[in-house]
Short mmCIF file of C-alpha atoms in Angstrom, two decimals:
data_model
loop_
_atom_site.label_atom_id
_atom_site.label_comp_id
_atom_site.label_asym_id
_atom_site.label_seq_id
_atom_site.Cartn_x
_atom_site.Cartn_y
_atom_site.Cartn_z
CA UNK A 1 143.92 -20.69 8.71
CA UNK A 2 144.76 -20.85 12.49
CA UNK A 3 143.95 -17.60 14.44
CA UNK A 4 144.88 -19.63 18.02
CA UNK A 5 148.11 -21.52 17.52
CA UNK A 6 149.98 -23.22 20.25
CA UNK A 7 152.89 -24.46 18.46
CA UNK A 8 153.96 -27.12 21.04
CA UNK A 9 151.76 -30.38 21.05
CA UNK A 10 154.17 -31.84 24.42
CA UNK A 11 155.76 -30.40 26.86
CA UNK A 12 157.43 -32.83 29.98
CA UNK A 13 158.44 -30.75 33.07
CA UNK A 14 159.82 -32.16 36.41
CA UNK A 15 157.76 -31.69 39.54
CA UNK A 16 158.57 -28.70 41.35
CA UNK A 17 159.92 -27.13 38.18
CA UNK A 18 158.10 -24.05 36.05
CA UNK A 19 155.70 -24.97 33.23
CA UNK A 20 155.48 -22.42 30.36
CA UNK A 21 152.70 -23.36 28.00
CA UNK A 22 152.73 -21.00 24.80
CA UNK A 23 150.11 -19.74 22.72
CA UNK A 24 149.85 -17.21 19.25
CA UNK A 25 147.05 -15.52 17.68
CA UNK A 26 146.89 -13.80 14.67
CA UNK A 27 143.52 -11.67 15.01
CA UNK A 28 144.00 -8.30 16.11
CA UNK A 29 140.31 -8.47 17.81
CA UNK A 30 140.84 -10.45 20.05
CA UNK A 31 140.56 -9.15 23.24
CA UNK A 32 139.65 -11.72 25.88
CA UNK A 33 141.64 -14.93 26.34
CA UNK A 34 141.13 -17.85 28.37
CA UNK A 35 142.80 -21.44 29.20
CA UNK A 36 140.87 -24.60 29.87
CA UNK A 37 142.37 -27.92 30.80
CA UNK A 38 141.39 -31.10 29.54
CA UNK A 39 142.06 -34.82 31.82
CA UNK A 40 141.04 -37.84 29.40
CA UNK A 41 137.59 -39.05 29.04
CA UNK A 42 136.60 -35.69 30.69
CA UNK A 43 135.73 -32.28 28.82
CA UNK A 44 137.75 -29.12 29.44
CA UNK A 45 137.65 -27.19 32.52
CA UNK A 46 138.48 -23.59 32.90
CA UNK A 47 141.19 -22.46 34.51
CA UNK A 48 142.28 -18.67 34.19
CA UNK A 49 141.64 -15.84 31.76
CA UNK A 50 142.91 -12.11 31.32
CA UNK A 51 141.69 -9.52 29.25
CA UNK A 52 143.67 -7.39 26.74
CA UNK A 53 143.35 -4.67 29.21
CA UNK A 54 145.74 -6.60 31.64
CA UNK A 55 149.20 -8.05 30.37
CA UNK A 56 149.50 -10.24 33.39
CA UNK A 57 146.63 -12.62 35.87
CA UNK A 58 147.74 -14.70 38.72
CA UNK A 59 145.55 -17.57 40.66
CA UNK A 60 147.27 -19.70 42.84
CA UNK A 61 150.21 -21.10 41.17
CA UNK A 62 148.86 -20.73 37.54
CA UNK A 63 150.02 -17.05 35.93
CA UNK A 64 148.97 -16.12 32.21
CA UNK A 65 150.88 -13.20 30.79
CA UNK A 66 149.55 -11.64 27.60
CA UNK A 67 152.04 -9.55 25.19
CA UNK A 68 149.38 -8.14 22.98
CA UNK A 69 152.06 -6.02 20.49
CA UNK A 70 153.49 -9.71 19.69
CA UNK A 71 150.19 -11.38 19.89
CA UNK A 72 151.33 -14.05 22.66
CA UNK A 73 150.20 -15.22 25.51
CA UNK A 74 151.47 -18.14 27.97
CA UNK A 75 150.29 -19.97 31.15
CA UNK A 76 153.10 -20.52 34.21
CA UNK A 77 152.39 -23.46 36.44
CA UNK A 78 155.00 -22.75 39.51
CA UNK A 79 155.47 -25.25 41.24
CA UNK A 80 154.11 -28.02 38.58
CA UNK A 81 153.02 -30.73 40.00
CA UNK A 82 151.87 -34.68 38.64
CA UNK A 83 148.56 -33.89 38.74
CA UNK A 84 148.88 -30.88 36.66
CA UNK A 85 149.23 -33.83 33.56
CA UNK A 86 146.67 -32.49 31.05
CA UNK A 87 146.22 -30.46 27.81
CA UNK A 88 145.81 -27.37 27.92
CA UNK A 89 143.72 -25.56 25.18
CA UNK A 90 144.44 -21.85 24.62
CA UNK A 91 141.15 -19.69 23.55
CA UNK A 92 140.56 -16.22 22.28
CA UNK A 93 137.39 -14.14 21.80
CA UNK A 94 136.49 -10.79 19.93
CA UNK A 95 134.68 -7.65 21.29
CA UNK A 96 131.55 -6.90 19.11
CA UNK A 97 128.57 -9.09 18.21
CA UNK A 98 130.25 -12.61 17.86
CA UNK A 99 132.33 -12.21 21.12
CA UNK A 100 130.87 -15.67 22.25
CA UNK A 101 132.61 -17.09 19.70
CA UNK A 102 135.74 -18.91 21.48
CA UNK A 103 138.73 -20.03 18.92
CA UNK A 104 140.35 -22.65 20.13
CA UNK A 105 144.03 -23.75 19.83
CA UNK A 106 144.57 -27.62 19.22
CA UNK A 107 146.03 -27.89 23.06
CA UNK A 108 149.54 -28.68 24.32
CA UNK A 109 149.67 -32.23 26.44
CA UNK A 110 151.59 -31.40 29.77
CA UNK A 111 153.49 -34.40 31.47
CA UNK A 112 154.94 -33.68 34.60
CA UNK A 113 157.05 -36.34 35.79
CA UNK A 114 157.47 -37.35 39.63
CA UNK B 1 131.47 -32.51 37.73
CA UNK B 2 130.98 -29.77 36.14
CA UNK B 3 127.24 -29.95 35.98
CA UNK B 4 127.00 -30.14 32.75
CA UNK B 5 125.72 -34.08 31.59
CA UNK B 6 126.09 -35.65 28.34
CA UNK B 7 124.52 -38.94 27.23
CA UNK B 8 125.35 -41.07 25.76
CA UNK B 9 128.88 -41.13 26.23
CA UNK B 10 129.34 -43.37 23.30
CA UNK B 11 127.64 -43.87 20.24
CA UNK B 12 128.44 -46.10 17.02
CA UNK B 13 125.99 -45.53 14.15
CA UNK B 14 125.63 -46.55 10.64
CA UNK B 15 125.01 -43.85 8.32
CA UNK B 16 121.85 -44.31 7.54
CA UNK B 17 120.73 -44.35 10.92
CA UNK B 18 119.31 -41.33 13.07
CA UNK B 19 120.51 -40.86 16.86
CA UNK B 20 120.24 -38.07 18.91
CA UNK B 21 122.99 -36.46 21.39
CA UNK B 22 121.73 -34.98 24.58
CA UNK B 23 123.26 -32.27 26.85
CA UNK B 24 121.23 -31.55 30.61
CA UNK B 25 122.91 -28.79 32.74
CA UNK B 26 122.31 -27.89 36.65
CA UNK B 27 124.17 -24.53 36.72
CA UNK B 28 121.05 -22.39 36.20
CA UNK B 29 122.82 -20.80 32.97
CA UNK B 30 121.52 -18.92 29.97
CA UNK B 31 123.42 -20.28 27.09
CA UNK B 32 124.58 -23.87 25.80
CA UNK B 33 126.76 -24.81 23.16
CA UNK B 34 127.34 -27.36 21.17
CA UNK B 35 131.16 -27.99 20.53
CA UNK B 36 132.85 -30.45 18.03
CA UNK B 37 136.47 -32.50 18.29
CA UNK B 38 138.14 -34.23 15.41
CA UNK B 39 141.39 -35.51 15.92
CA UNK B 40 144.46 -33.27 15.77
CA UNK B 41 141.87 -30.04 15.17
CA UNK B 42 140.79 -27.84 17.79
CA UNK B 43 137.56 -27.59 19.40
CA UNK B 44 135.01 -25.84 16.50
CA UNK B 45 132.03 -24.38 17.76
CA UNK B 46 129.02 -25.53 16.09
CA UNK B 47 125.63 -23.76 17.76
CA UNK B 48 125.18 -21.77 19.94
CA UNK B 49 121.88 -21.28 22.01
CA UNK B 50 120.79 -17.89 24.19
CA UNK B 51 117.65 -18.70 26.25
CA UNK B 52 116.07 -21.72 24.12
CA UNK B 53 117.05 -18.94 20.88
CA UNK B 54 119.36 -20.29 18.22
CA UNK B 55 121.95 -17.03 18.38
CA UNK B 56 124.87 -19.42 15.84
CA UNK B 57 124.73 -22.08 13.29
CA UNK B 58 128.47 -22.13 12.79
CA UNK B 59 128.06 -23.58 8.91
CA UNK B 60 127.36 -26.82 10.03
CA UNK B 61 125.70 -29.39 7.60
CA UNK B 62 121.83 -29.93 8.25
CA UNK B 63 122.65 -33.64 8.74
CA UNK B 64 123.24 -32.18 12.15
CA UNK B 65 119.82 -30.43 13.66
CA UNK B 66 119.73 -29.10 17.24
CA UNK B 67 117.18 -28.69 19.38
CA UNK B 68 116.75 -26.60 22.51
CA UNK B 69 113.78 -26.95 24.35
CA UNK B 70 114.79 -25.17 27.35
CA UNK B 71 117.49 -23.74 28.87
CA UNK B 72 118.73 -26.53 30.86
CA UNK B 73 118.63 -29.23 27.82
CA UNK B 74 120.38 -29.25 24.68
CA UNK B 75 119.98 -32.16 22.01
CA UNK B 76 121.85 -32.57 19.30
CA UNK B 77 119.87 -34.65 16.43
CA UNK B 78 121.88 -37.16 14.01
CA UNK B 79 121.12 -38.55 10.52
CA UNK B 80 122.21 -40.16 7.26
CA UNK B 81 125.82 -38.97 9.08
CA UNK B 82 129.69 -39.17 6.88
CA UNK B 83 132.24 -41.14 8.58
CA UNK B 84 134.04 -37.91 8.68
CA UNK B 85 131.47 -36.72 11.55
CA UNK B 86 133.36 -39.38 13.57
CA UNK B 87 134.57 -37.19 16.27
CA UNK B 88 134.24 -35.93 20.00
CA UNK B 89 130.52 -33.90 20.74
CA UNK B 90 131.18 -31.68 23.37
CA UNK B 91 128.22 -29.73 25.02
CA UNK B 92 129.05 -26.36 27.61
CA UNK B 93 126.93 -23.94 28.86
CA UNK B 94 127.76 -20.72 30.56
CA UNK B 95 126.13 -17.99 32.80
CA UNK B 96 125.42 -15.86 29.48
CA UNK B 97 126.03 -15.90 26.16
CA UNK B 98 128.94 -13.21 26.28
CA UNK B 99 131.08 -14.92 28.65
CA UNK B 100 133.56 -16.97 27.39
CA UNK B 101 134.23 -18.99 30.96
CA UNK B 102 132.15 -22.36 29.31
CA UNK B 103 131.43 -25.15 31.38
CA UNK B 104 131.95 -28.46 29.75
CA UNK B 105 130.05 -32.03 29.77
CA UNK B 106 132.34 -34.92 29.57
CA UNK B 107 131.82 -35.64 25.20
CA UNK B 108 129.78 -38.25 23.89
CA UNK B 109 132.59 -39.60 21.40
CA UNK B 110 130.70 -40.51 18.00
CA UNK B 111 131.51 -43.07 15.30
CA UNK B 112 130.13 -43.16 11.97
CA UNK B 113 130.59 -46.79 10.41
#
């Protein structure tokens, strides 16, 4: 069973527009929770996190906003530009002994058209 | 480049053959990973390593042995392999094994004939 889901495998934005990527968990341990972007032939890169003590983190013109009492999180990209054109994996560890252990959504491909 | 190299970046094998992934990283970090993509799954973490120490073996078949000799290499040992195992390696490191802020080689994308 999924405990990372993000729900939409494509999303196609304009350039200039907002980019909401989406992203649900189902384990209430999870307390730390990351996004990495991924450009073909190359492995993901991180971008931003936030921690369950925060319900919002801001670099640059990527935002995530966590609502932990409905177990969602998202990633804004204002203003979204071409070269934003990736997929974007959602990730979530635990506190305690395994909070290495990243779960991994099956990513969301971002086009953003010129 | 993230610092973090993977060779080969292909590899086709038979499945009676034995081939070994490797995973060199330049970051001066304490952990490495060893990360597996199959198509339409997400990434599944497969071992972990804390200062050359095994600290995970994520259930993974022993037709898959890794090795850690120090804390900059990572190898990831193949034999008598499924075609199943046909999928996308990825290694990452990171400054310790708590963070979750992984840096990411580019995959060596296996096939299993």
């Amino acid at each position: 069973d999924q405990q990372v889901k993000q729900n939409s495998p494509s999303l196609s934005v304009q350039e200039g527009r907002i980019s909401i990527l989406n992203c649900d968990y189902t384990n209430s341990m999870f307390d730390y929770f990351l996004w990495y972007k991924k450009y073909p032939a190359e492995g993901p890169t991180f971008l931003i996190s936030i921690s369950s003590i925060k319900d919002k983190n801001e670099d640059g013109r990527f935002t995530v906003f966590l609502n932990k009492s409905a177990k969602h999180l998202s990633l804004h990209i204002v203003p979204s530009q071409p070269g934003d054109s990736a997929v974007y994996f959602c990730a979530a560890s635990g506190s305690g002994g395994s909070n290495y252990k990243l779960t991994f959504g099956k990513g969301t491909l971002l086009t953003v058209n010129p | 480049e993230t610092g973090v190299t993977q060779t080969p970046r292909h590899l086709v094998m038979g499945m009676t053959n034995k081939k070994s992934l490797k995973c060199e990283q330049h970051l001066g970090h304490n952990a490495m990973y060893w990360y597996k993509q199959s198509a339409k799954k997400p990434l599944e973490l497969m071992f972990v390593y804390s200062l050359e120490e095994r600290v995970e073996n994520n259930s993974v078949p022993s037709r898959f042995s890794p090795e850690c000799p120090n804390s900059s290499h990572l190898f990831l040992h193949l034999h008598t392999l499924q075609p199943e195992d046909s999928a996308l390696y990825l290694c990452a490191s990171s400054q310790e094994v708590a963070t979750g802020e992984l840096f990411f080689g580019e995959g060596s994308r296996l096939t299993v004939l």
